[in-house]
Each structure stands twice: as C-alpha cells, then as structure tokens.
Short mmCIF file of C-alpha atoms in Angstrom, two decimals:
data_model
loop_
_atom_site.label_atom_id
_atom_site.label_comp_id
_atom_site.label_asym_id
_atom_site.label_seq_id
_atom_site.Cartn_x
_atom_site.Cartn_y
_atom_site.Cartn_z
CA UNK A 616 -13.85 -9.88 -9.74
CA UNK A 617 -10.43 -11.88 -9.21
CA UNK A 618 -8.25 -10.80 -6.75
CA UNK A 619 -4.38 -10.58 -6.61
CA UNK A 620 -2.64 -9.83 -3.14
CA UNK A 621 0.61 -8.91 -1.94
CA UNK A 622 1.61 -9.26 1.73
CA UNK A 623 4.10 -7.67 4.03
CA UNK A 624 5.72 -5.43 1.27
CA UNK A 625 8.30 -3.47 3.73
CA UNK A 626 10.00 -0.32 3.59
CA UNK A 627 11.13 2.47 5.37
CA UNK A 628 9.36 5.79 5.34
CA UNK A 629 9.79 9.13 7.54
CA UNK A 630 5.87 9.04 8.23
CA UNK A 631 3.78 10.37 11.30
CA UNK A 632 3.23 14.15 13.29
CA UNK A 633 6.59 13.51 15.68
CA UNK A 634 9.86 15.25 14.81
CA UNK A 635 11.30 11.45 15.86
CA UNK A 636 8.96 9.82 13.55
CA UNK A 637 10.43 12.46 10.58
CA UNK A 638 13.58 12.27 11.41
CA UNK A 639 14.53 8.92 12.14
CA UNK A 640 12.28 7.24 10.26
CA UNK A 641 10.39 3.50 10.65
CA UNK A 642 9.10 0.53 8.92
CA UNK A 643 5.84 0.57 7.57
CA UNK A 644 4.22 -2.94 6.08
CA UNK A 645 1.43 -2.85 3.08
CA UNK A 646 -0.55 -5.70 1.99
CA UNK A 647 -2.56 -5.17 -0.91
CA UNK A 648 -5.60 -6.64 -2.90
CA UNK A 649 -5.84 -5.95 -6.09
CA UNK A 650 -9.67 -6.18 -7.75
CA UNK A 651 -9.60 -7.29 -12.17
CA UNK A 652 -10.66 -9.45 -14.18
CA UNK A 653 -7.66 -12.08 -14.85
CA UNK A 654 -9.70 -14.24 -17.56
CA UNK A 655 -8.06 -12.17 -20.59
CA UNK A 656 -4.60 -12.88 -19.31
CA UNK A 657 -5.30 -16.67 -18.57
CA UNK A 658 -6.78 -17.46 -21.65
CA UNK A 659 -4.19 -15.97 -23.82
CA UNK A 660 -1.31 -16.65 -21.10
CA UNK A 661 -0.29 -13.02 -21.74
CA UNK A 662 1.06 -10.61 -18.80
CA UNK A 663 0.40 -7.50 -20.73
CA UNK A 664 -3.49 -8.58 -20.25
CA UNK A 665 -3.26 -8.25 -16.04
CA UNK A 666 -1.40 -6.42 -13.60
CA UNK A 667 2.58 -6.85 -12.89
CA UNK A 668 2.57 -7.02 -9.35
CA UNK A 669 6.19 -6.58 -9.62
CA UNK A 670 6.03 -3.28 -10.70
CA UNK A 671 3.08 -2.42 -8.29
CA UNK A 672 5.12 -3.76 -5.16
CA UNK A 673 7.84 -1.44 -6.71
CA UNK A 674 5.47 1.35 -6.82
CA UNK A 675 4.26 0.90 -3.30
CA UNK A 676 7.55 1.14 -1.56
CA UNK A 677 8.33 4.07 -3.56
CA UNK A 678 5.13 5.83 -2.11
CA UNK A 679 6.17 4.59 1.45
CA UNK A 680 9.93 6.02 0.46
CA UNK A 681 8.46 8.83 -0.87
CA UNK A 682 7.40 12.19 0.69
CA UNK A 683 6.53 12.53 4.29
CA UNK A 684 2.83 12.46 5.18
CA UNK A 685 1.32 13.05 8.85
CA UNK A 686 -1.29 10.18 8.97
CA UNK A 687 -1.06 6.76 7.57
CA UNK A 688 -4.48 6.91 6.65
CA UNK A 689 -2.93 10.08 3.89
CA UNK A 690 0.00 7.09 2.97
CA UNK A 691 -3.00 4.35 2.76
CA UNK A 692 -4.79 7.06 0.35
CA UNK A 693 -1.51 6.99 -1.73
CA UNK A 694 -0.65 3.81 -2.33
CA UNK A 695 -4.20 3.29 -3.43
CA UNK A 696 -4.18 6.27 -5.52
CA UNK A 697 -1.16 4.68 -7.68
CA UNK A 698 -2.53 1.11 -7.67
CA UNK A 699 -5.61 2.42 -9.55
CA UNK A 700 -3.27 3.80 -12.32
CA UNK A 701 -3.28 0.66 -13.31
CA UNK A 702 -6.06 0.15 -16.21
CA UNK A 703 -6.13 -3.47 -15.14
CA UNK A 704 -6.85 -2.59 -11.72
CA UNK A 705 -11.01 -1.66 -10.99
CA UNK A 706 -10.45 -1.78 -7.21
CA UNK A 707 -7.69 -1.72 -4.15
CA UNK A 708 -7.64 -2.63 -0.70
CA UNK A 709 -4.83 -1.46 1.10
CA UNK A 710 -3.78 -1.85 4.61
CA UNK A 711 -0.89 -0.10 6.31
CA UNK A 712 1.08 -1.56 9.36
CA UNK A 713 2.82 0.46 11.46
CA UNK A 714 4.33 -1.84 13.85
CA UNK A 715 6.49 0.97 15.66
CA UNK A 716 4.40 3.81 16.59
CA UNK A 717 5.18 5.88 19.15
CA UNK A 718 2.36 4.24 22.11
CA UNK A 719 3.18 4.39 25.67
CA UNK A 720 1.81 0.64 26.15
CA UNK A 721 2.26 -2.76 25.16
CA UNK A 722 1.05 -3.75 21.61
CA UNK A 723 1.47 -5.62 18.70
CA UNK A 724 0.65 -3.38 15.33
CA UNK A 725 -1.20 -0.73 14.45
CA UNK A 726 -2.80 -0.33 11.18
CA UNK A 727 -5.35 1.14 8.35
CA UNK A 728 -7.36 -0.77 5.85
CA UNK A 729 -8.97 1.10 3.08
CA UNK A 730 -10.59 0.32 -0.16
CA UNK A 731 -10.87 2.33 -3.09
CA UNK A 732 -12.39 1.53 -6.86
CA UNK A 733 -12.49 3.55 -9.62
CA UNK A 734 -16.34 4.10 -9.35
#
C-alpha cells in the first residue's frame, strides 16, 4: 500500500471537558497518512484515480472546526471516520496534537495516534 501524508494541518476547535477549553477555544494539529494504491493514478497521470489531499486537508479542519467533542481521542475517531469516505482511501492514521492542554507542568505536546481501515 502507498502512502500519502499531510503534516501539521492547524485549526482551531472548542475541544476538551473544561468550560475554558469550550469556550475559548485552542489549536489542535493533525497529521495524517493516508493508505491506497496510487499505481492507477500514476500510470494514467489522472487525479480522479487517487485521493485530493486538498479536499481531505479541507475536510479535516472542518471536523476540528466542527462540533465540540470531550476527548481528542472522539476528534481522532472523526477525522478518520471522514478520511475513509474516500473510496481511494483503504486505511488512515491519524494523530492529534494538542499543544495547549490545560497541564499544571512543563511540556511540549500532547497527542493521539490512531489507525483505522476499512476492514
């Protein structure tokens, strides 16, 4: 299986259990990997043969945009759920940074990494 990633999609979402978190809202980074077979689309030079990554990246930030969810591991879930929409698409792995959340010590990021297929 070929794989086609995206890195350090951004946006803004109102995710987590704290009122704060809900209210004021945060950034939250994705990186993707998407799982197909890209032979069609080479050998016929034809986008309609893989997976617009365009549109997915588009997708993604509207699911991070989108409703509220308590866990990131729910979000994670999500995005994943609307990469596999994609027929091209046999299998996701998605991980979800959340470089702000609300910890009482010093750190870097926090994040989920989940894979889903359509098996």
């Amino acid at each position: 299986m070929d794989r086609v990633a995206l890195r350090g999609l951004k946006a803004r979402g109102h995710h987590g259990v704290f009122p704060r978190e809900r209210e004021e809202g945060q950034t939250f980074i994705v990186d993707l990997v998407l799982g197909l077979d890209t032979r069609p689309a080479a050998a016929d030079d034809d986008l309609a043969k893989t997976v617009h990554y365009g549109v997915v990246a588009e997708e993604v930030v509207d699911v991070v945009q989108g409703e509220p969810v308590d866990l990131i591991e729910t979000l994670a879930e999500r995005i994943a759920e609307q990469c596999l929409k994609h027929q091209g698409v046999k299998e996701v792995e998605v991980c979800v940074h959340k470089p702000d959340a609300p910890i009482t010590v010093p750190f870097d990021d926090v994040t989920i990494t989940i894979t889903r297929s359509r098996v």
